[in-house]
Coordinates of C-alpha atoms and ligand atoms in Angstrom, one line a residue:
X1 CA -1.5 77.5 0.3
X2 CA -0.2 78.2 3.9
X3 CA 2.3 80.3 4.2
X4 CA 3.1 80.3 8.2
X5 CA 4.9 83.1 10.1
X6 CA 8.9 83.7 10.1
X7 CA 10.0 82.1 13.5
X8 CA 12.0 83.6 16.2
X9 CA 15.4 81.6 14.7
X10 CA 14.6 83.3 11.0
X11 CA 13.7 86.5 12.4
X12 CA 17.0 87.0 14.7
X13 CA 19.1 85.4 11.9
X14 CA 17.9 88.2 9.6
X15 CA 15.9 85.9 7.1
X16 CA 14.3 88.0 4.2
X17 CA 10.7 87.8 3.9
X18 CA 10.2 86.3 0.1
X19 CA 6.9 84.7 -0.3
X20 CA 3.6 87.1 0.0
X21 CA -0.4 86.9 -0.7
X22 CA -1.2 89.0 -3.0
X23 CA -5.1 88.5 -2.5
X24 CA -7.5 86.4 -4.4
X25 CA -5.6 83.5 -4.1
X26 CA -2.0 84.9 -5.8
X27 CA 0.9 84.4 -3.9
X28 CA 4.4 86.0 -4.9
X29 CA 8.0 84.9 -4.7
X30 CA 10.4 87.1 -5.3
X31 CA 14.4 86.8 -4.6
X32 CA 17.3 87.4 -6.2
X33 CA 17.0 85.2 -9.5
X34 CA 13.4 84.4 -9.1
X35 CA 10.5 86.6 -9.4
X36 CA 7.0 84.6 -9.8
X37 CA 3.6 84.7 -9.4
X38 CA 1.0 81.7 -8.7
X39 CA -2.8 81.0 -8.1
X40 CA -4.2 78.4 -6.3
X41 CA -8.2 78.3 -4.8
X42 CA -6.9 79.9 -1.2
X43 CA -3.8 81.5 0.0
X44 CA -3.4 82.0 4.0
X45 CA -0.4 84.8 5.3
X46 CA 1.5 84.6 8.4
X47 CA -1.8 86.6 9.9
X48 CA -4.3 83.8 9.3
X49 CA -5.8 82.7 12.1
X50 CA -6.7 78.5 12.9
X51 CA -10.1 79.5 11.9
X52 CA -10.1 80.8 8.8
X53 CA -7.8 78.3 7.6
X54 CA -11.0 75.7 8.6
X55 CA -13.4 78.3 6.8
X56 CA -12.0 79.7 3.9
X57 CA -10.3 76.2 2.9
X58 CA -13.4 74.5 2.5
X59 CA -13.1 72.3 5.5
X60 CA -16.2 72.4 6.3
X61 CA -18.2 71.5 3.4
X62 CA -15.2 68.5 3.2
X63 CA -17.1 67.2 6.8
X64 CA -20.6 68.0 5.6
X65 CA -19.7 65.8 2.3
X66 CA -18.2 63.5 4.8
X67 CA -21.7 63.1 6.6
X68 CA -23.5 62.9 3.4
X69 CA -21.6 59.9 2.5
X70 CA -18.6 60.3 0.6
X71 CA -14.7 59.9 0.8
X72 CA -13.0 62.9 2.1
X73 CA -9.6 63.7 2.6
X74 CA -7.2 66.5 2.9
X75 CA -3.7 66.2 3.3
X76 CA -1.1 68.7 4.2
X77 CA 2.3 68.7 1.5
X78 CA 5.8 70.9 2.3
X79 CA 9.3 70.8 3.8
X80 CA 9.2 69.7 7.4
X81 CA 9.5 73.1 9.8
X82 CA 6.5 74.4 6.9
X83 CA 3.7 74.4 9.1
X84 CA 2.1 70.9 8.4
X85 CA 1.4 69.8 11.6
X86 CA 0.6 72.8 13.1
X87 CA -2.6 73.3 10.2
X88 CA -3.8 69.9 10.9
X89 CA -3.5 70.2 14.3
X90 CA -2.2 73.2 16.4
X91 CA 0.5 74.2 18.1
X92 CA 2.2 70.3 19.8
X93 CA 3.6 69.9 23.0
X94 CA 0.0 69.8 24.7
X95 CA -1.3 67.8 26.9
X96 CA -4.5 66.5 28.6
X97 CA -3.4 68.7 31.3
X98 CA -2.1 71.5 29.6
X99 CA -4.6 72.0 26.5
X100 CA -3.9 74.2 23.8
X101 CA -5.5 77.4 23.7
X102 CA -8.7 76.7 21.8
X103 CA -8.1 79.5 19.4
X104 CA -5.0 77.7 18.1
X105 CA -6.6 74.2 16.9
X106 CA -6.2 72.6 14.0
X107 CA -8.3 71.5 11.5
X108 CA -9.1 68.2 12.7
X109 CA -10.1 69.2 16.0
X110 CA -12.5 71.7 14.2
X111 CA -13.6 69.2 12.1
X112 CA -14.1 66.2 15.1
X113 CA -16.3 69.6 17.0
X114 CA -18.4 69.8 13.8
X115 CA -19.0 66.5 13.5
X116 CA -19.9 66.0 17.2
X117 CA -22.6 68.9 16.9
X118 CA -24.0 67.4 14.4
X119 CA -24.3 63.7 15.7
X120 CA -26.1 65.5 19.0
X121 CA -28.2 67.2 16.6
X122 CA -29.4 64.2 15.1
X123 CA -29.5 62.0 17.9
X124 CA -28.2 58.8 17.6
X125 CA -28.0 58.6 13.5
X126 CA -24.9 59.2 13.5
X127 CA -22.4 56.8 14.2
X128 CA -18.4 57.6 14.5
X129 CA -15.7 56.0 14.7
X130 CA -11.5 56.2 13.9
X131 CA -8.5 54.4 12.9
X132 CA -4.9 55.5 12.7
X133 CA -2.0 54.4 10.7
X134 CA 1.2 55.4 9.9
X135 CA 3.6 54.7 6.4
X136 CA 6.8 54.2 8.0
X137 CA 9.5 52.5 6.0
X138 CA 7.1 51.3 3.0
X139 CA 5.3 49.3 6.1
X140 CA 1.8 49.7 7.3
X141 CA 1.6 50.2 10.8
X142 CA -1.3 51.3 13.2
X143 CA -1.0 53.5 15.7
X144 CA -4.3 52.5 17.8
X145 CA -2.6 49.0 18.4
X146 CA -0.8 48.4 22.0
X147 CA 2.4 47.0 21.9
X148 CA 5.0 47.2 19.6
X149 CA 4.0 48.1 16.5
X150 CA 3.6 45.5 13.2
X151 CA 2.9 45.7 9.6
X152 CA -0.1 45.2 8.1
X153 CA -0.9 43.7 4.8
X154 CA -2.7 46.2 2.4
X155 CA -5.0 44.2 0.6
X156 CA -7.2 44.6 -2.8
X157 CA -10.3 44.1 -3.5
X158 CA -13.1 44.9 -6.4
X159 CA -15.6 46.4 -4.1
X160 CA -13.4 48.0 -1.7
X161 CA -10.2 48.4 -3.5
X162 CA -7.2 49.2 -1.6
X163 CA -7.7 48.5 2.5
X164 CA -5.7 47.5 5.4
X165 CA -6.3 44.1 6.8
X166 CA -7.3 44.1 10.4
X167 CA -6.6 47.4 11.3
X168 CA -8.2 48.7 14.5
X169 CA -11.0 51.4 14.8
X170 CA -12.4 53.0 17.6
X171 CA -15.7 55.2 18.1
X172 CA -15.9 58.1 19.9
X173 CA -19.0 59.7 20.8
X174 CA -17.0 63.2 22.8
X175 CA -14.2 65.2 21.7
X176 CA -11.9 64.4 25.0
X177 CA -12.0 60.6 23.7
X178 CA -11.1 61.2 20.3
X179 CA -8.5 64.3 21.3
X180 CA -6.6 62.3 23.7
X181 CA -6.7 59.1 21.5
X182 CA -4.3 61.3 19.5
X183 CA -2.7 62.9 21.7
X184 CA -2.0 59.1 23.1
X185 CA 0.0 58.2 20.0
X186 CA 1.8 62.3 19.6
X187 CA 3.3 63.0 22.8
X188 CA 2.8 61.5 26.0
X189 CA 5.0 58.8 26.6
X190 CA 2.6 55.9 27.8
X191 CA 3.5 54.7 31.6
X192 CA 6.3 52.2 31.7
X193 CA 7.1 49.1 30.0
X194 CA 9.9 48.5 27.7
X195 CA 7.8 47.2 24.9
X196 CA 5.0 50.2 24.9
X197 CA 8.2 52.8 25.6
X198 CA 9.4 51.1 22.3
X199 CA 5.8 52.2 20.7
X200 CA 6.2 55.8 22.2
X201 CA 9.9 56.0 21.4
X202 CA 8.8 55.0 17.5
X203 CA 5.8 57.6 18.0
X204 CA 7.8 60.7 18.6
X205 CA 9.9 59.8 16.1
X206 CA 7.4 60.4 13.6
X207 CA 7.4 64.6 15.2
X208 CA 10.9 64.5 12.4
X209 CA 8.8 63.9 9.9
X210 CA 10.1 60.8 8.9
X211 CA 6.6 58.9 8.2
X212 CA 3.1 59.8 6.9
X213 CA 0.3 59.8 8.9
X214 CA -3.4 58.8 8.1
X215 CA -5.8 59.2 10.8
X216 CA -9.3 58.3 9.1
X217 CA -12.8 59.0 10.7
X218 CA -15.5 57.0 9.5
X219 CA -19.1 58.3 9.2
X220 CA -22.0 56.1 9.4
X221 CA -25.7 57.7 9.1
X222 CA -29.2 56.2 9.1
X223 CA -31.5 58.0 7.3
X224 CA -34.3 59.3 9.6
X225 CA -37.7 57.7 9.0
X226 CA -41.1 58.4 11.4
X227 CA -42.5 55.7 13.1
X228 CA -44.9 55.0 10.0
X229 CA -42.1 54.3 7.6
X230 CA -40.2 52.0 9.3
X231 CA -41.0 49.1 7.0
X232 CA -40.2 51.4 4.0
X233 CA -36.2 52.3 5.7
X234 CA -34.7 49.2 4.1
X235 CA -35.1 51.3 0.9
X236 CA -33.4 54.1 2.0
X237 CA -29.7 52.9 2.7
X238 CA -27.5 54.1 5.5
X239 CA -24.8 56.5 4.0
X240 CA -20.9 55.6 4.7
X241 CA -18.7 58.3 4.8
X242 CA -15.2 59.1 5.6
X243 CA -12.7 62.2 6.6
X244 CA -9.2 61.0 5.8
X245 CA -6.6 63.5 7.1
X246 CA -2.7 62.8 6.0
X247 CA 0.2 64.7 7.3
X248 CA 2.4 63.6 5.2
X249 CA 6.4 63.4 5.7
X250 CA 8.7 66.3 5.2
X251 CA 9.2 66.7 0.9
X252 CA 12.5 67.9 1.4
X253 CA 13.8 64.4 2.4
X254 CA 12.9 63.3 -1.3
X255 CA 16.5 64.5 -2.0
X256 CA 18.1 63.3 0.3
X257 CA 20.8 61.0 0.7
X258 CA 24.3 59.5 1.9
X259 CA 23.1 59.3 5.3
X260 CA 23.7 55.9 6.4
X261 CA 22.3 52.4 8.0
X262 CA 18.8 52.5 9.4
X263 CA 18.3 56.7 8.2
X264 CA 19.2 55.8 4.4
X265 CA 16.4 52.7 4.5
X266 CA 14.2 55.9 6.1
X267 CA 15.0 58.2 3.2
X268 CA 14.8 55.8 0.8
X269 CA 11.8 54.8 1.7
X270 CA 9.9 58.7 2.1
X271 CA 11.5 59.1 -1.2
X272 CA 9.6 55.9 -2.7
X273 CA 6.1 57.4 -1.6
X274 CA 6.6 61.0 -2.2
X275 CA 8.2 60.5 -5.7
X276 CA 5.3 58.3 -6.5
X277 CA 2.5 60.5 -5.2
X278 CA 4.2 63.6 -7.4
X279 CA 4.5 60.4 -10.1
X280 CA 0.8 60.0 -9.8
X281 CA -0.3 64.1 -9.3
X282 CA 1.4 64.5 -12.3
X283 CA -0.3 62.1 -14.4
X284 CA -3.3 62.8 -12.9
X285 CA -3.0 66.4 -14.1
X286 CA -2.9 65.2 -17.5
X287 CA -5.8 66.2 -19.7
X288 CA -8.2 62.4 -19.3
X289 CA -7.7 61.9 -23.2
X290 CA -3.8 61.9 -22.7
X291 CA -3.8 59.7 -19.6
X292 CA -1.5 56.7 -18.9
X293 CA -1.9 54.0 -16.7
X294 CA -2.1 55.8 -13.1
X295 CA 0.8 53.8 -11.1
X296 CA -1.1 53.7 -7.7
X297 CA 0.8 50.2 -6.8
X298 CA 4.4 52.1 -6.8
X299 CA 4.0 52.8 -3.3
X300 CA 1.9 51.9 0.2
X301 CA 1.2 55.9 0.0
X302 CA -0.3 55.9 -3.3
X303 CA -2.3 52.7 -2.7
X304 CA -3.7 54.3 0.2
X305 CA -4.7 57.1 -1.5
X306 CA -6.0 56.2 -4.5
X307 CA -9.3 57.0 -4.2
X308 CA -8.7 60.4 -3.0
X309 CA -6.3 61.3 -5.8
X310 CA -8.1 60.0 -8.9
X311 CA -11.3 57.9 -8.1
X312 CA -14.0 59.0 -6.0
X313 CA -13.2 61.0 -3.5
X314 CA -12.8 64.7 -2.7
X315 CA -9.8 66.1 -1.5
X316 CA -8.0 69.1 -0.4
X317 CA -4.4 69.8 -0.3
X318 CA -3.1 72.4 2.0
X319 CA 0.5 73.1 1.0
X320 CA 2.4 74.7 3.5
X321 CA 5.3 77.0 2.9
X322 CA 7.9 78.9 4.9
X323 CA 8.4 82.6 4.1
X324 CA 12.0 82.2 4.6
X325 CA 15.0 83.3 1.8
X326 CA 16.2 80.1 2.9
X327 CA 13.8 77.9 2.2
X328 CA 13.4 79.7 -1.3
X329 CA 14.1 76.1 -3.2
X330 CA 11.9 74.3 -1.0
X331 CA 9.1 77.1 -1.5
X332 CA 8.9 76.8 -5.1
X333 CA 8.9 72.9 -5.2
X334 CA 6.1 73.0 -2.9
X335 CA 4.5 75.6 -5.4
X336 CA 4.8 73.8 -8.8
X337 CA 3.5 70.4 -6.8
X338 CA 1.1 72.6 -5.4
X339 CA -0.1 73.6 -9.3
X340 CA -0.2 70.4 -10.4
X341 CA -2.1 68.8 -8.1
X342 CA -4.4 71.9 -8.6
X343 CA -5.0 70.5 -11.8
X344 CA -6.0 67.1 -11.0
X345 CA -10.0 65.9 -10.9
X346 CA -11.8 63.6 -9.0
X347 CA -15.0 62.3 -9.8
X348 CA -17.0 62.0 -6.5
Ligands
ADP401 P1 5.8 70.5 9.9 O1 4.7 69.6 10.5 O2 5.5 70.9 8.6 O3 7.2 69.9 10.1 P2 5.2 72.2 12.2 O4 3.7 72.2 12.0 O5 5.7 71.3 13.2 O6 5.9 71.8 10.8 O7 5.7 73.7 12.3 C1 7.0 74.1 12.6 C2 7.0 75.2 13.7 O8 6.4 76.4 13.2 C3 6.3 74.8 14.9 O9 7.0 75.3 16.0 C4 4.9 75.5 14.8 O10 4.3 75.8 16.0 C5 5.3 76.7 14.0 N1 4.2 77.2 13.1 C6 3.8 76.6 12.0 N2 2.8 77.2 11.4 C7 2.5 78.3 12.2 C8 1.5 79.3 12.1 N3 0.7 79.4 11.1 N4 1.5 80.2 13.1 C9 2.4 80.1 14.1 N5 3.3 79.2 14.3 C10 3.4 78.2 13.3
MG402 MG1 4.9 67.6 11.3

């Protein structure tokens, strides 16, 4: 759990403060009608810093697992304003000329700099590369494409399962290449050109929240062998890994409705994913004797993450939360998602 600072609009509006840590992972709401107490693995205050979000969430071990070959993936859940994009990656509005204060990156960043140091420490074994794609109206689209953007089909296969047909990945061997491929797609409007201004224009939009996000970094290693085993290194297989990390669309919009034409298909469509993902946490939760049919194929979200929630991979979820009395609702959906999820296990 994240619980981010009051801002300067909830401070001067005379917010109460109603969510606090209470240590070893309790937090504590408390308000009017509501008084409760809940325990997750990790709860960061207002006064946690960028970095020990990275190493007291487990973030790290999630790249070293991610190195050693298996599907990683954390995702960031909560109301938009809650601090989602701000965990994953720092404060926005930066540039390549104006970078953030290194202090105040995200995880990914973090996680792209631990990566890096180890692929120079190993030389060339280690081989990265990343693709980007965004849910946006229950429609595939990825962000590393020029041009307008287009759907993509989301295939199935035995050995794969769910994947994205023909979706474009890059490698990146520094952190300025992979730091301003992102910052390419979150905020600086690409030079002129109605079609890629129609790209950007679509881009920011995503800064309301209104789509989910998956940037996913793949992680190829060869095993290391001396000279003298080199007829032997067939036997020792490369190991395929990936970091997944989702900032997922704001969970208030789930209620949300009678807004009209093109916002309503929006809503509609956020509500479709994020209903089925809680669909899917919740089952998931379920004790495995009492288990139902898990119904990944209710959404392009779910499908997507099917492996993280319930199959093979390892995930985090960093819930973010405002402290705010008026986000007090919001707060304690976030929680009681938060617990279930905290419930769920994978088998990696
Ligand atoms: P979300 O992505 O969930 O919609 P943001 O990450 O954009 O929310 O955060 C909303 C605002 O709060 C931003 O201005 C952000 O800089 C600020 N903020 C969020 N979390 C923190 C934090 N831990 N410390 C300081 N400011 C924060
Ligand atoms: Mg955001």
């Amino acid at each position: 759990i994240r619980v981010r600072p009051l801002t300067c609009t909830e401070t001067r509006r005379g917010d109460q403060q109603v969510v606090h840590s209470l240590g070893d992972g309790a937090v504590h709401v408390s308000a009017a009608r509501h008084d409760a107490t809940f325990g997750f693995s990790a709860v960061f205050d207002a006064g946690a810093s960028q970095e020990a979000v990275f190493e007291g969430s487990g973030m790290r071990q999630l790249v070293e697992l991610a190195m050693n070959g298996f599907s990683c993936t954390v995702f960031a859940f909560g109301q938009t304003g809650s601090g989602k994009t701000y965990t994953l990656m720092g404060p926005l509005a930066q540039s390549e000329a104006q970078p953030a204060s290194p202090a105040l990156l995200g995880l990914m960043q973090r996680s792209f700099t631990c990566l890096l140091e180890q692929s120079r420490s190993r030389g060339s074994d280690l081989a990265l590369s990343a693709s980007y794609l965004e849910i946006y109206n229950e429609q595939v689209r990825d962000l590393l494409s020029p041009g307008p953007p287009c759907a993509l089909p989301l295939r199935w296969s035995k050995t794969r399962g769910f994947y994205v047909e023909n979706q474009l990945s890059v490698e990146f061997e520094s952190l300025e290449t992979i730091v301003s491929l992102l910052l390419q797609v979150q905020s600086i409007p690409p030079p002129a050109g109605s079609q890629r201004r129609r790209t950007s224009a679509h881009a920011l939009n995503r800064h309301s929240s209104r789509s989910h996000a998956l940037l996913t970094i793949h992680v190829r290693s060869r095993a290391h062998h001396p000279p003298t085993l080199v007829l032997q290194a067939s036997a020792c297989p490369s190991k395929q890994g990936t970091l997944c990390f989702v900032d997922l669309a704001g969970s208030e919009r789930v209620k949300e409705t009678g807004s009209s034409g093109e916002l309503s298909v929006e809503a509609n469509s956020i509500n479709r994913s994020l209903l089925a993902l809680g669909h899917c946490i919740s089952l998931l939760a379920k004790p495995r004797g009492k288990r139902t049919h898990i119904p990944y194929r209710d959404s392009k979200l779910t499908r997507l993450l099917a492996r993280s929630l319930g199959g093979s991979g390892i995930t985090l979820m960093v819930a973010c939360i405002s402290p705010s009395s008026r986000c007090l609702s919001e707060t304690l959906n976030t929680l009681h998602y938060a617990s279930r999820a905290r419930r769920v296990t994978t088998r990696p």
